[in-house]
mmCIF file of C-alpha atoms in Angstrom:
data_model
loop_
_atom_site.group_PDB
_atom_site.id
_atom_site.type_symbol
_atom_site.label_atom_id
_atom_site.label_comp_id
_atom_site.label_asym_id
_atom_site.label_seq_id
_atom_site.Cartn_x
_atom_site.Cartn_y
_atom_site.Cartn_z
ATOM 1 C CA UNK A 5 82.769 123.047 119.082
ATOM 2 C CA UNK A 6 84.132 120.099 120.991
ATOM 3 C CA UNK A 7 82.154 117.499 118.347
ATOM 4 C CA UNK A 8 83.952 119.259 115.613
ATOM 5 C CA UNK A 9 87.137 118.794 118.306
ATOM 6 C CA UNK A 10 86.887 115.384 118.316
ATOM 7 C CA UNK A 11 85.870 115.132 114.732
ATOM 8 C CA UNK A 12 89.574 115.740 113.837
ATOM 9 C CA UNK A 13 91.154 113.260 116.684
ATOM 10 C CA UNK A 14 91.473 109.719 116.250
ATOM 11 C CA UNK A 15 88.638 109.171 118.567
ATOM 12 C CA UNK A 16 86.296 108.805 115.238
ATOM 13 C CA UNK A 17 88.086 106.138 113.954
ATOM 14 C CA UNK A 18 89.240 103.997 116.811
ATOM 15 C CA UNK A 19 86.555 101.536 115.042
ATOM 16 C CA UNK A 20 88.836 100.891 112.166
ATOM 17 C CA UNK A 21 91.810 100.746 114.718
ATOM 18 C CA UNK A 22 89.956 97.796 116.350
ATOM 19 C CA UNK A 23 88.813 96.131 112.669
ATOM 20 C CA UNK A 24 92.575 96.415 112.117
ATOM 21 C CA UNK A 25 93.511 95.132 115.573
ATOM 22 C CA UNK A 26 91.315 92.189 114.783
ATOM 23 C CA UNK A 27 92.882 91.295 111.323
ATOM 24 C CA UNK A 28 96.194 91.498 112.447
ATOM 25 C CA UNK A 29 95.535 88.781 115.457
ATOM 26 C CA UNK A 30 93.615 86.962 112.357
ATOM 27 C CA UNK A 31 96.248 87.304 109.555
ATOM 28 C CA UNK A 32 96.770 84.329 108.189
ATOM 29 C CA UNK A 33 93.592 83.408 107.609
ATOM 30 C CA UNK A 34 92.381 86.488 106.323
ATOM 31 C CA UNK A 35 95.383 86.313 103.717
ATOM 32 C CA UNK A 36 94.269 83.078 102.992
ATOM 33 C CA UNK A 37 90.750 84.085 102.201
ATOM 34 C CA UNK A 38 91.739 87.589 100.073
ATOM 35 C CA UNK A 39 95.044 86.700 98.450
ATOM 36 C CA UNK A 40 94.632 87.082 94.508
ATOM 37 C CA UNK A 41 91.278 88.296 95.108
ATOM 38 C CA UNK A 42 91.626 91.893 95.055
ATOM 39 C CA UNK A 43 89.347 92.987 91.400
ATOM 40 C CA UNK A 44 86.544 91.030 92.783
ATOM 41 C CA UNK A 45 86.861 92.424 96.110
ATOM 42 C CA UNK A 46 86.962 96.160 94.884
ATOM 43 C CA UNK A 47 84.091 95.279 92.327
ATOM 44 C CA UNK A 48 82.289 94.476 95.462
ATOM 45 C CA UNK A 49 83.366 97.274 97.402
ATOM 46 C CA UNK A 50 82.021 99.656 94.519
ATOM 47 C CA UNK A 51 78.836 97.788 94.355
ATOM 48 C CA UNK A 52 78.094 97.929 98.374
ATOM 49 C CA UNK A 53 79.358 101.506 98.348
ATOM 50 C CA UNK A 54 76.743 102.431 95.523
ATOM 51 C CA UNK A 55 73.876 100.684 97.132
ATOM 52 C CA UNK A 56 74.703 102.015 100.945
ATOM 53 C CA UNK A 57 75.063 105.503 99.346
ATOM 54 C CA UNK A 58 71.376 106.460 99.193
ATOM 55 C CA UNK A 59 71.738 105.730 103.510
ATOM 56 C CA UNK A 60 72.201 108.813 105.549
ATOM 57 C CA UNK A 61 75.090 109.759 106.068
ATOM 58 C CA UNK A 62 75.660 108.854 109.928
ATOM 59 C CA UNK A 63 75.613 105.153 108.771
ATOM 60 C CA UNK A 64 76.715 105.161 104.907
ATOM 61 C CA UNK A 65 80.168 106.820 105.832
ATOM 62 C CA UNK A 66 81.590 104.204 108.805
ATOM 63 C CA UNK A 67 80.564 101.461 106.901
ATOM 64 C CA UNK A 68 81.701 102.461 103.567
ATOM 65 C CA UNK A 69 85.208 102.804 105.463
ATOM 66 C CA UNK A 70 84.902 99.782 107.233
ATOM 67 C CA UNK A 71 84.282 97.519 103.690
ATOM 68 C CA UNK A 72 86.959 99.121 101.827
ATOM 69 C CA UNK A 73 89.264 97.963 104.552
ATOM 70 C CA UNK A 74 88.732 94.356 102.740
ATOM 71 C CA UNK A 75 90.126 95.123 99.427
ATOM 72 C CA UNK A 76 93.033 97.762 100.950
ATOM 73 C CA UNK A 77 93.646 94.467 103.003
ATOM 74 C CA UNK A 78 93.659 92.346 99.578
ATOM 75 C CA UNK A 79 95.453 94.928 97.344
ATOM 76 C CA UNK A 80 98.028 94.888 100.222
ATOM 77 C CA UNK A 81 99.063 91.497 101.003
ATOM 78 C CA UNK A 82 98.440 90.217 97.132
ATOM 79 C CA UNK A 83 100.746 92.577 95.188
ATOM 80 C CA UNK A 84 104.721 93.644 95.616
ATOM 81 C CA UNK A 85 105.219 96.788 97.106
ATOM 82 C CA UNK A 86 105.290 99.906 94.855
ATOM 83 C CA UNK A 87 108.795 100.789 95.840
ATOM 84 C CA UNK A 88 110.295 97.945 94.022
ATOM 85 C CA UNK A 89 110.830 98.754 90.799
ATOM 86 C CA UNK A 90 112.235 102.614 92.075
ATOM 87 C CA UNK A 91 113.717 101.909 94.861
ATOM 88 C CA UNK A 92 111.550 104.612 96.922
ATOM 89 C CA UNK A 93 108.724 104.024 99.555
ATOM 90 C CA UNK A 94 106.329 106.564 99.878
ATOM 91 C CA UNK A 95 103.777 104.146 102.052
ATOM 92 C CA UNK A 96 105.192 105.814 105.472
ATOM 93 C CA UNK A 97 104.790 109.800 104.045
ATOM 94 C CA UNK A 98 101.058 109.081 102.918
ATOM 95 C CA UNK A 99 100.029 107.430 106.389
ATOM 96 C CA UNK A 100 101.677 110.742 108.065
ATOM 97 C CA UNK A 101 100.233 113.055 105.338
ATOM 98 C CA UNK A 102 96.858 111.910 104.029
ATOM 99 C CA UNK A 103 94.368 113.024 106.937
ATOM 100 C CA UNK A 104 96.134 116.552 106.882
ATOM 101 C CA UNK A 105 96.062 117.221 103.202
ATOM 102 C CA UNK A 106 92.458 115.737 103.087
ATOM 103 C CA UNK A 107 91.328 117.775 105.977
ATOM 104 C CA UNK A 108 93.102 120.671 104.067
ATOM 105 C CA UNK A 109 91.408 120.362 100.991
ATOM 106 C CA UNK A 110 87.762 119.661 102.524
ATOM 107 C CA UNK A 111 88.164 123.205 104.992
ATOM 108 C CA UNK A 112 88.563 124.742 101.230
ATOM 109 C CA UNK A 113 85.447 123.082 100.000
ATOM 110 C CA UNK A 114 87.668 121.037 97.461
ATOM 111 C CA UNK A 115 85.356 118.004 97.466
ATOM 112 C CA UNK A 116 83.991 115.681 94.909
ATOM 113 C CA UNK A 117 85.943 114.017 92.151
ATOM 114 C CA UNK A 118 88.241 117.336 92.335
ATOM 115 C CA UNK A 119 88.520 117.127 95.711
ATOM 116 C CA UNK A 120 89.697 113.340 95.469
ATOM 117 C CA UNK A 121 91.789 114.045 92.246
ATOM 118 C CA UNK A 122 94.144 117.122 94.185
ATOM 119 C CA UNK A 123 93.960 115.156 97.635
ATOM 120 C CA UNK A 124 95.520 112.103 95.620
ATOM 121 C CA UNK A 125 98.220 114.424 93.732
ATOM 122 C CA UNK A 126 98.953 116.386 97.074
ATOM 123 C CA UNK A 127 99.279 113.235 99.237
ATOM 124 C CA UNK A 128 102.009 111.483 96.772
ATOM 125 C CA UNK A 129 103.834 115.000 96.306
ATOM 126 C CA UNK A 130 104.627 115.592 99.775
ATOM 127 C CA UNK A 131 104.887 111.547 100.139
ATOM 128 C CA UNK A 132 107.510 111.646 97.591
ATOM 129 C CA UNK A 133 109.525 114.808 99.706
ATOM 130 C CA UNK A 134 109.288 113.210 102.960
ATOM 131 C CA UNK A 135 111.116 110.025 101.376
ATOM 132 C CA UNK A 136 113.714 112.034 99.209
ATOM 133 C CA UNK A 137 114.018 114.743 102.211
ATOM 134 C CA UNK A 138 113.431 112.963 105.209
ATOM 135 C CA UNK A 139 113.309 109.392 105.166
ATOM 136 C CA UNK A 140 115.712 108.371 102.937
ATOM 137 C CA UNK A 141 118.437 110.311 104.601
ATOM 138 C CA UNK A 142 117.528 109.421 107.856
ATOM 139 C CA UNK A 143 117.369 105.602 106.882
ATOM 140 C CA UNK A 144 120.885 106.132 105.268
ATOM 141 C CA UNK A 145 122.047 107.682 108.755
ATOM 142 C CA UNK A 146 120.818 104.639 110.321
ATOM 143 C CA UNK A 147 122.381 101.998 108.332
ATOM 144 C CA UNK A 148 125.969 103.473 108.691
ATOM 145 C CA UNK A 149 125.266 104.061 112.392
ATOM 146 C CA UNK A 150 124.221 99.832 112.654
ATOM 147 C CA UNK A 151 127.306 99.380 110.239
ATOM 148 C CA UNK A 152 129.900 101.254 112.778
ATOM 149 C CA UNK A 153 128.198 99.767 115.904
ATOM 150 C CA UNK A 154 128.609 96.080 113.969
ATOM 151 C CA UNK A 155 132.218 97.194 113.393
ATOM 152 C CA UNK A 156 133.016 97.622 116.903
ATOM 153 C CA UNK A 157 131.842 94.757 118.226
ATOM 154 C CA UNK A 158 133.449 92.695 116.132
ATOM 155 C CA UNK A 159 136.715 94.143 116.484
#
């Protein structure tokens, strides 16, 4: 019971925490190293994924999740961010979301491509709701209350 506890805590993923922790004291060389390189990146992702895959699962897993950090990494500091064009961010409701929804779907044994495909439509349907419904207006709320503040001061 308390491995299956802990299981669902961050405690099983503080290693990507630190791999992040790490890139973020290393970022500009990293960015120099990945920029514009993300398809050969993910090609190589796929390629170590498929070979590490035959592994047990104790060390396939934490290093599969460890190397697709690098093109995530690539992907996100070599491309404009998806809310451009719309003028919506959903980046912020799939951080919060994700692990529940995937957690979700895996306790009712939707796995496999399925499992990915309804875990990817879930994710960026309550994404989109927490922007429209939460974020958004709360942002908005913000901005006036920075506007009024700015207003007083100046008077």
């Amino acid at each position: 019971m308390l491995i299956k506890i802990l299981d669902a805590t961050p405690v099983e993923h503080l290693h990507l925490f630190a791999l992040g922790g790490l890139a973020y004291l290393h970022y500009s060389r990293l960015k120099a190293i990945v920029i514009g390189r993300f398809w050969p990146l993910f090609a190589a992702f796929i390629w170590m994924a498929f070979m590490l895959s035959g592994l047990s699962e104790q060390w396939s897993g934490p290093t599969i999740q460890v190397l697709l950090v690098i093109p995530v990494f690539a992907f996100a500091v070599g491309t404009k961010p998806l809310s451009a064009p719309w003028g919506w961010d959903i980046s912020y409701g799939t951080y919060l979301f994700h692990m529940l929804i995937v957690n979700a779907l895996v306790e009712l044994d939707v796995l496999g491509a399925v499992g990915f495909a309804a875990a990817t439509v879930a994710v960026t349907l309550v994404a989109l709701a927490s922007w429209a419904f939460w974020e958004k207006p709360w942002l908005r709320g913000e901005r006036k209350k920075i506007a009024r503040s700015a207003q007083i001061q100046i008077r």
